[in-house]
């Protein structure tokens, strides 16, 4: 009986010692490796942070994609300029280098720039008779604008002279024929005939056409 009690006591004592040893080992591991369990506990929040970062990155990509879908002028954009002469009714189109200040602009921004140009044309444009400018085509690959001009006519002088009894209009050099007329010299007054025989000076086109309308048959 005593032997049984001793064996039971030893078993209980062994179990207690084993439990204390395991507890001590666990505490020792926590002491020497304090971040082991913290890292394990932090895995879930870290995953959530990663998901949040990915979501934000996706949103940024969507925004960037939306911006990229908006066509803007680039250095490779084809730039066509159409010039219209309102006086002569002629049209000329040519490719030019894209102005640096237009690069990076979208359609609305380019329209603003052209509006400013229209209201404040350079002096060189004014001298050419600049009237207005408009945007006729816009994409990231091709931009076309149209400039309208009404050149100012220079005053030209003429001479009325006689050839084969008819009045002939010569240019200012008195050698180049500007126009033949059906006006006979003999149908004019003596004073006007004498003036034309010597070479009657006509100051400008307005005066010339006034004469022609007055004496043409």
CSV table of C-alpha atoms in Angstrom, one decimal:
chain,number,residue,atom,x,y,z
A,1,UNK,CA,0.0,0.0,0.0
A,2,UNK,CA,2.8,2.4,0.9
A,3,UNK,CA,4.5,1.5,-2.4
A,4,UNK,CA,1.3,2.4,-4.3
A,5,UNK,CA,1.1,5.8,-2.5
A,6,UNK,CA,4.8,6.5,-3.2
A,7,UNK,CA,4.2,5.7,-6.9
A,8,UNK,CA,1.1,7.9,-7.0
A,9,UNK,CA,3.0,10.8,-5.3
A,10,UNK,CA,5.8,10.5,-7.8
A,11,UNK,CA,3.4,10.6,-10.7
A,12,UNK,CA,1.6,13.6,-9.4
A,13,UNK,CA,5.0,15.3,-8.7
A,14,UNK,CA,6.2,14.5,-12.2
A,15,UNK,CA,3.0,16.0,-13.7
A,16,UNK,CA,3.4,19.2,-11.7
A,17,UNK,CA,7.1,19.5,-12.6
A,18,UNK,CA,6.2,18.9,-16.3
A,19,UNK,CA,3.5,21.6,-16.2
A,20,UNK,CA,5.8,24.1,-14.5
A,21,UNK,CA,8.5,23.3,-17.0
A,22,UNK,CA,6.2,23.9,-20.0
A,23,UNK,CA,4.9,27.1,-18.5
A,24,UNK,CA,8.4,28.3,-17.8
A,25,UNK,CA,9.5,27.5,-21.4
A,26,UNK,CA,6.5,29.4,-22.8
A,27,UNK,CA,7.3,32.4,-20.7
A,28,UNK,CA,11.0,32.2,-21.6
A,29,UNK,CA,10.1,32.1,-25.3
A,30,UNK,CA,7.8,35.1,-24.9
A,31,UNK,CA,10.6,37.0,-23.1
A,32,UNK,CA,13.3,36.2,-25.7
A,33,UNK,CA,11.0,36.5,-28.8
A,34,UNK,CA,8.6,39.2,-27.9
A,35,UNK,CA,7.6,40.0,-31.5
A,36,UNK,CA,6.7,36.5,-32.5
A,37,UNK,CA,3.2,36.6,-31.3
A,38,UNK,CA,2.7,40.3,-32.1
A,39,UNK,CA,3.5,39.7,-35.7
A,40,UNK,CA,1.0,36.8,-35.8
A,41,UNK,CA,-1.7,39.0,-34.4
A,42,UNK,CA,-0.8,41.9,-36.8
A,43,UNK,CA,-1.2,39.8,-39.9
A,44,UNK,CA,-4.9,40.5,-40.2
A,45,UNK,CA,-4.6,44.3,-40.0
A,46,UNK,CA,-1.7,44.2,-42.4
A,47,UNK,CA,-3.8,42.4,-44.9
A,48,UNK,CA,-6.5,44.9,-44.5
A,49,UNK,CA,-4.0,47.7,-45.0
A,50,UNK,CA,-2.7,46.0,-48.2
A,51,UNK,CA,-6.2,45.7,-49.5
A,52,UNK,CA,-6.8,49.4,-48.8
A,53,UNK,CA,-3.6,50.4,-50.6
A,54,UNK,CA,-4.5,48.3,-53.6
A,55,UNK,CA,-8.0,49.9,-53.7
A,56,UNK,CA,-6.4,53.4,-53.6
A,57,UNK,CA,-4.0,52.4,-56.3
A,58,UNK,CA,-6.8,51.2,-58.5
A,59,UNK,CA,-8.7,54.4,-58.0
A,60,UNK,CA,-5.6,56.4,-59.0
A,61,UNK,CA,-5.2,54.3,-62.1
A,62,UNK,CA,-8.9,54.9,-63.0
A,63,UNK,CA,-8.4,58.6,-62.6
A,64,UNK,CA,-5.2,58.6,-64.7
A,65,UNK,CA,-6.9,56.5,-67.4
A,66,UNK,CA,-9.7,59.1,-67.5
A,67,UNK,CA,-7.2,61.9,-67.9
A,68,UNK,CA,-5.4,59.9,-70.7
A,69,UNK,CA,-8.7,59.5,-72.5
A,70,UNK,CA,-9.0,63.3,-72.8
A,71,UNK,CA,-7.3,64.2,-76.1
A,72,UNK,CA,-4.6,66.9,-75.8
A,73,UNK,CA,-2.2,68.4,-78.3
A,74,UNK,CA,1.2,66.8,-78.3
A,75,UNK,CA,4.5,67.5,-80.1
A,76,UNK,CA,3.5,64.8,-82.6
A,77,UNK,CA,0.1,66.3,-83.4
A,78,UNK,CA,-0.3,67.2,-87.1
A,79,UNK,CA,-1.0,70.9,-87.3
A,80,UNK,CA,-2.7,72.2,-90.4
A,81,UNK,CA,-3.3,75.9,-91.1
A,82,UNK,CA,-5.8,76.9,-93.7
A,83,UNK,CA,-5.6,80.5,-95.0
A,84,UNK,CA,-8.6,82.2,-96.7
A,85,UNK,CA,-8.2,85.4,-98.7
A,86,UNK,CA,-11.7,87.0,-98.5
A,87,UNK,CA,-10.9,89.5,-101.2
A,88,UNK,CA,-9.7,87.1,-103.8
A,89,UNK,CA,-11.7,84.1,-102.6
A,90,UNK,CA,-8.6,81.8,-102.5
A,91,UNK,CA,-7.8,79.1,-100.0
A,92,UNK,CA,-4.4,77.8,-99.1
A,93,UNK,CA,-3.6,75.0,-96.7
A,94,UNK,CA,-0.2,73.9,-95.4
A,95,UNK,CA,1.3,72.0,-92.5
A,96,UNK,CA,3.2,73.9,-89.9
A,97,UNK,CA,5.1,73.2,-86.7
A,98,UNK,CA,2.8,73.0,-83.7
A,99,UNK,CA,3.2,76.1,-81.5
A,100,UNK,CA,4.9,75.2,-78.2
A,101,UNK,CA,2.3,77.0,-76.2
A,102,UNK,CA,-0.4,74.7,-77.7
A,103,UNK,CA,1.2,71.5,-76.5
A,104,UNK,CA,-0.7,69.9,-73.6
A,105,UNK,CA,-3.9,71.8,-74.2
A,106,UNK,CA,-7.3,70.1,-74.6
A,107,UNK,CA,-10.0,71.3,-77.0
A,108,UNK,CA,-11.5,73.9,-74.6
A,109,UNK,CA,-8.1,75.2,-73.6
A,110,UNK,CA,-7.0,75.5,-77.3
A,111,UNK,CA,-10.3,77.4,-78.1
A,112,UNK,CA,-9.4,79.9,-75.3
A,113,UNK,CA,-6.0,80.4,-76.8
A,114,UNK,CA,-7.4,81.0,-80.3
A,115,UNK,CA,-10.0,83.4,-78.8
A,116,UNK,CA,-7.2,85.4,-77.3
A,117,UNK,CA,-5.3,85.4,-80.6
A,118,UNK,CA,-8.4,86.5,-82.4
A,119,UNK,CA,-8.8,89.5,-80.1
A,120,UNK,CA,-5.1,90.3,-80.0
A,121,UNK,CA,-3.6,89.4,-83.3
A,122,UNK,CA,0.1,90.2,-83.8
A,123,UNK,CA,1.0,93.3,-85.7
A,124,UNK,CA,2.4,91.2,-88.6
A,125,UNK,CA,-1.1,89.6,-88.9
A,126,UNK,CA,-2.8,92.9,-88.8
A,127,UNK,CA,-0.6,94.2,-91.7
A,128,UNK,CA,-1.7,91.2,-93.7
A,129,UNK,CA,-5.4,92.1,-93.2
A,130,UNK,CA,-6.2,89.4,-90.5
A,131,UNK,CA,-9.9,89.1,-89.9
A,132,UNK,CA,-10.5,86.1,-87.6
A,133,UNK,CA,-9.4,82.6,-86.7
A,134,UNK,CA,-11.3,79.4,-86.0
A,135,UNK,CA,-10.7,75.8,-85.0
A,136,UNK,CA,-12.0,73.4,-87.7
A,137,UNK,CA,-10.7,70.0,-86.4
A,138,UNK,CA,-9.3,68.7,-83.1
A,139,UNK,CA,-7.9,65.3,-82.0
A,140,UNK,CA,-4.7,64.2,-80.4
A,141,UNK,CA,-3.5,63.2,-83.9
A,142,UNK,CA,-4.6,66.2,-86.0
A,143,UNK,CA,-5.5,69.9,-85.3
A,144,UNK,CA,-6.7,72.2,-88.1
A,145,UNK,CA,-7.3,75.9,-87.8
A,146,UNK,CA,-8.5,78.4,-90.4
A,147,UNK,CA,-7.3,82.0,-90.7
A,148,UNK,CA,-9.3,84.6,-92.6
A,149,UNK,CA,-7.7,87.6,-94.2
A,150,UNK,CA,-8.9,90.6,-96.1
A,151,UNK,CA,-5.8,92.2,-97.5
A,152,UNK,CA,-5.8,96.0,-97.9
A,153,UNK,CA,-5.6,97.0,-101.5
A,154,UNK,CA,-2.8,99.3,-102.3
A,155,UNK,CA,-3.8,102.5,-104.1
A,156,UNK,CA,-2.8,102.2,-107.8
A,157,UNK,CA,-2.6,105.1,-110.2
A,158,UNK,CA,-3.2,105.0,-114.0
A,159,UNK,CA,-2.9,107.0,-117.2
A,160,UNK,CA,-5.5,107.4,-119.8
A,161,UNK,CA,-4.0,107.5,-123.3
A,162,UNK,CA,-5.0,107.0,-127.0
A,163,UNK,CA,-4.5,104.0,-129.3
A,164,UNK,CA,-6.2,103.8,-132.6
A,165,UNK,CA,-8.7,106.5,-131.6
A,166,UNK,CA,-9.8,104.6,-128.5
A,167,UNK,CA,-9.0,105.3,-124.9
A,168,UNK,CA,-6.6,102.8,-123.3
A,169,UNK,CA,-5.8,102.6,-119.6
A,170,UNK,CA,-2.2,102.2,-118.8
A,171,UNK,CA,-0.6,101.3,-115.5
A,172,UNK,CA,1.7,103.8,-113.7
A,173,UNK,CA,4.7,103.0,-115.9
A,174,UNK,CA,2.8,104.2,-119.0
A,175,UNK,CA,3.9,101.1,-120.9
A,176,UNK,CA,1.8,98.3,-119.4
A,177,UNK,CA,-1.8,98.1,-120.6
A,178,UNK,CA,-4.2,97.7,-117.8
A,179,UNK,CA,-7.4,97.8,-119.8
A,180,UNK,CA,-8.7,98.5,-123.3
A,181,UNK,CA,-12.0,100.5,-123.5
A,182,UNK,CA,-14.7,101.1,-126.1
A,183,UNK,CA,-14.5,104.9,-125.5
A,184,UNK,CA,-13.7,106.9,-128.7
A,185,UNK,CA,-11.5,109.9,-128.2
A,186,UNK,CA,-13.7,112.0,-130.6
A,187,UNK,CA,-16.7,111.5,-128.3
A,188,UNK,CA,-15.1,113.5,-125.5
A,189,UNK,CA,-14.8,117.2,-125.0
A,190,UNK,CA,-12.0,119.1,-126.7
A,191,UNK,CA,-10.4,119.9,-123.4
A,192,UNK,CA,-10.6,116.2,-122.2
A,193,UNK,CA,-9.2,115.1,-125.6
A,194,UNK,CA,-6.2,117.3,-125.3
A,195,UNK,CA,-5.6,116.1,-121.7
A,196,UNK,CA,-5.8,112.4,-122.7
A,197,UNK,CA,-3.5,112.9,-125.7
A,198,UNK,CA,-0.9,114.2,-123.3
A,199,UNK,CA,-1.7,111.4,-120.9
A,200,UNK,CA,-4.3,112.0,-118.3
A,201,UNK,CA,-3.3,111.0,-114.8
A,202,UNK,CA,-5.9,109.0,-112.7
A,203,UNK,CA,-5.1,108.8,-109.0
A,204,UNK,CA,-6.8,105.5,-108.1
A,205,UNK,CA,-9.1,102.8,-109.1
A,206,UNK,CA,-12.2,104.6,-107.8
A,207,UNK,CA,-11.5,107.6,-110.0
A,208,UNK,CA,-10.8,105.3,-113.0
A,209,UNK,CA,-14.0,103.4,-112.7
A,210,UNK,CA,-16.0,106.6,-112.2
A,211,UNK,CA,-14.5,107.9,-115.6
A,212,UNK,CA,-15.3,104.6,-117.3
A,213,UNK,CA,-18.9,104.5,-116.1
A,214,UNK,CA,-19.4,108.1,-117.2
A,215,UNK,CA,-18.1,107.8,-120.8
A,216,UNK,CA,-18.6,104.1,-121.7
A,217,UNK,CA,-21.4,103.5,-124.3
